[in-house]
């Protein structure tokens, strides 16, 4: 037998009807030093999944600009009495 990955997809209305309207804001950040190295290595060997994972390799907000940006978004939301729901694969 073969084991396959499972992806569960649900519509927003099926999950929680009290959610506010979807708001999308693009936030761009650069890689941290280790993340940039890992990304370039993945590009060199055409490792698509490793390219996608590279931005989360810093492990802490001080080493990962993407994580620092996410923490800042969450802090601003908390200060304004909002909640944040984050979906990501890596």
PDB file of C-alpha atoms in Angstrom:
ATOM      1  CA  UNK A   1       0.000   0.000   0.000  1.00  0.00           C
ATOM      2  CA  UNK A   2       1.012   3.586  -0.595  1.00  0.00           C
ATOM      3  CA  UNK A   3       0.474   6.296   1.980  1.00  0.00           C
ATOM      4  CA  UNK A   4      -0.463   9.684   0.539  1.00  0.00           C
ATOM      5  CA  UNK A   5      -0.519  13.098   2.135  1.00  0.00           C
ATOM      6  CA  UNK A   6      -3.959  14.371   3.006  1.00  0.00           C
ATOM      7  CA  UNK A   7      -5.075  17.940   2.507  1.00  0.00           C
ATOM      8  CA  UNK A   8      -8.257  19.011   4.235  1.00  0.00           C
ATOM      9  CA  UNK A   9      -9.938  21.899   2.486  1.00  0.00           C
ATOM     10  CA  UNK A  10     -12.878  23.627   4.042  1.00  0.00           C
ATOM     11  CA  UNK A  11     -14.816  26.687   3.056  1.00  0.00           C
ATOM     12  CA  UNK A  12     -14.626  29.661   5.370  1.00  0.00           C
ATOM     13  CA  UNK A  13     -18.379  29.440   6.004  1.00  0.00           C
ATOM     14  CA  UNK A  14     -18.000  25.804   7.061  1.00  0.00           C
ATOM     15  CA  UNK A  15     -15.367  26.630   9.654  1.00  0.00           C
ATOM     16  CA  UNK A  16     -16.746  29.605  11.517  1.00  0.00           C
ATOM     17  CA  UNK A  17     -19.557  31.896  10.483  1.00  0.00           C
ATOM     18  CA  UNK A  18     -18.537  34.633  12.914  1.00  0.00           C
ATOM     19  CA  UNK A  19     -15.299  35.435  11.106  1.00  0.00           C
ATOM     20  CA  UNK A  20     -15.044  38.974   9.753  1.00  0.00           C
ATOM     21  CA  UNK A  21     -14.542  39.603   6.060  1.00  0.00           C
ATOM     22  CA  UNK A  22     -11.244  38.349   4.735  1.00  0.00           C
ATOM     23  CA  UNK A  23      -8.582  41.037   4.688  1.00  0.00           C
ATOM     24  CA  UNK A  24      -5.386  40.468   2.717  1.00  0.00           C
ATOM     25  CA  UNK A  25      -2.379  42.715   3.164  1.00  0.00           C
ATOM     26  CA  UNK A  26       0.899  41.876   1.519  1.00  0.00           C
ATOM     27  CA  UNK A  27       3.965  42.187   3.731  1.00  0.00           C
ATOM     28  CA  UNK A  28       7.384  41.773   2.116  1.00  0.00           C
ATOM     29  CA  UNK A  29      10.547  40.934   4.021  1.00  0.00           C
ATOM     30  CA  UNK A  30      14.073  39.858   3.159  1.00  0.00           C
ATOM     31  CA  UNK A  31      15.664  36.591   4.199  1.00  0.00           C
ATOM     32  CA  UNK A  32      17.844  36.392   7.274  1.00  0.00           C
ATOM     33  CA  UNK A  33      21.498  35.437   6.711  1.00  0.00           C
ATOM     34  CA  UNK A  34      21.040  31.675   7.260  1.00  0.00           C
ATOM     35  CA  UNK A  35      17.737  31.689   5.369  1.00  0.00           C
ATOM     36  CA  UNK A  36      19.350  33.368   2.349  1.00  0.00           C
ATOM     37  CA  UNK A  37      22.142  30.793   2.343  1.00  0.00           C
ATOM     38  CA  UNK A  38      19.637  27.925   2.531  1.00  0.00           C
ATOM     39  CA  UNK A  39      17.518  29.477  -0.231  1.00  0.00           C
ATOM     40  CA  UNK A  40      20.491  29.866  -2.571  1.00  0.00           C
ATOM     41  CA  UNK A  41      21.518  26.275  -1.879  1.00  0.00           C
ATOM     42  CA  UNK A  42      17.993  25.066  -2.674  1.00  0.00           C
ATOM     43  CA  UNK A  43      17.930  27.091  -5.901  1.00  0.00           C
ATOM     44  CA  UNK A  44      21.310  25.679  -6.906  1.00  0.00           C
ATOM     45  CA  UNK A  45      19.982  22.110  -6.637  1.00  0.00           C
ATOM     46  CA  UNK A  46      16.444  22.920  -7.872  1.00  0.00           C
ATOM     47  CA  UNK A  47      14.872  21.847  -4.566  1.00  0.00           C
ATOM     48  CA  UNK A  48      11.506  23.601  -4.759  1.00  0.00           C
ATOM     49  CA  UNK A  49      10.193  22.561  -1.332  1.00  0.00           C
ATOM     50  CA  UNK A  50      13.421  23.665   0.363  1.00  0.00           C
ATOM     51  CA  UNK A  51      13.098  27.041  -1.368  1.00  0.00           C
ATOM     52  CA  UNK A  52       9.665  27.436   0.201  1.00  0.00           C
ATOM     53  CA  UNK A  53      10.892  26.395   3.649  1.00  0.00           C
ATOM     54  CA  UNK A  54      13.933  28.681   3.671  1.00  0.00           C
ATOM     55  CA  UNK A  55      12.147  31.731   5.075  1.00  0.00           C
ATOM     56  CA  UNK A  56      11.329  29.909   8.321  1.00  0.00           C
ATOM     57  CA  UNK A  57      14.784  28.529   9.115  1.00  0.00           C
ATOM     58  CA  UNK A  58      15.900  31.395  11.364  1.00  0.00           C
ATOM     59  CA  UNK A  59      14.073  29.896  14.341  1.00  0.00           C
ATOM     60  CA  UNK A  60      13.636  33.186  16.211  1.00  0.00           C
ATOM     61  CA  UNK A  61      12.461  36.707  15.377  1.00  0.00           C
ATOM     62  CA  UNK A  62      16.030  37.975  15.688  1.00  0.00           C
ATOM     63  CA  UNK A  63      17.234  35.518  13.013  1.00  0.00           C
ATOM     64  CA  UNK A  64      14.133  35.383  10.796  1.00  0.00           C
ATOM     65  CA  UNK A  65      12.746  38.632   9.355  1.00  0.00           C
ATOM     66  CA  UNK A  66       9.593  36.784   8.281  1.00  0.00           C
ATOM     67  CA  UNK A  67       8.945  35.589  11.836  1.00  0.00           C
ATOM     68  CA  UNK A  68       9.738  39.061  13.202  1.00  0.00           C
ATOM     69  CA  UNK A  69       7.204  40.568  10.775  1.00  0.00           C
ATOM     70  CA  UNK A  70       4.553  38.028  11.819  1.00  0.00           C
ATOM     71  CA  UNK A  71       5.173  38.807  15.493  1.00  0.00           C
ATOM     72  CA  UNK A  72       4.844  42.536  14.776  1.00  0.00           C
ATOM     73  CA  UNK A  73       1.512  41.965  12.993  1.00  0.00           C
ATOM     74  CA  UNK A  74       0.244  39.938  15.955  1.00  0.00           C
ATOM     75  CA  UNK A  75       1.424  42.567  18.458  1.00  0.00           C
ATOM     76  CA  UNK A  76      -0.365  45.351  16.524  1.00  0.00           C
ATOM     77  CA  UNK A  77      -3.533  43.267  16.365  1.00  0.00           C
ATOM     78  CA  UNK A  78      -3.439  42.597  20.129  1.00  0.00           C
ATOM     79  CA  UNK A  79      -2.877  46.301  20.867  1.00  0.00           C
ATOM     80  CA  UNK A  80      -5.949  47.137  18.762  1.00  0.00           C
ATOM     81  CA  UNK A  81      -8.119  44.435  20.335  1.00  0.00           C
ATOM     82  CA  UNK A  82      -8.082  42.212  17.269  1.00  0.00           C
ATOM     83  CA  UNK A  83      -7.331  38.549  16.838  1.00  0.00           C
ATOM     84  CA  UNK A  84      -5.201  36.962  14.132  1.00  0.00           C
ATOM     85  CA  UNK A  85      -5.698  33.674  12.365  1.00  0.00           C
ATOM     86  CA  UNK A  86      -2.589  32.531  10.488  1.00  0.00           C
ATOM     87  CA  UNK A  87      -2.531  29.797   7.886  1.00  0.00           C
ATOM     88  CA  UNK A  88       0.765  28.622   6.477  1.00  0.00           C
ATOM     89  CA  UNK A  89       2.430  25.486   5.217  1.00  0.00           C
ATOM     90  CA  UNK A  90       5.957  26.123   6.467  1.00  0.00           C
TER      91      UNK A  90
END
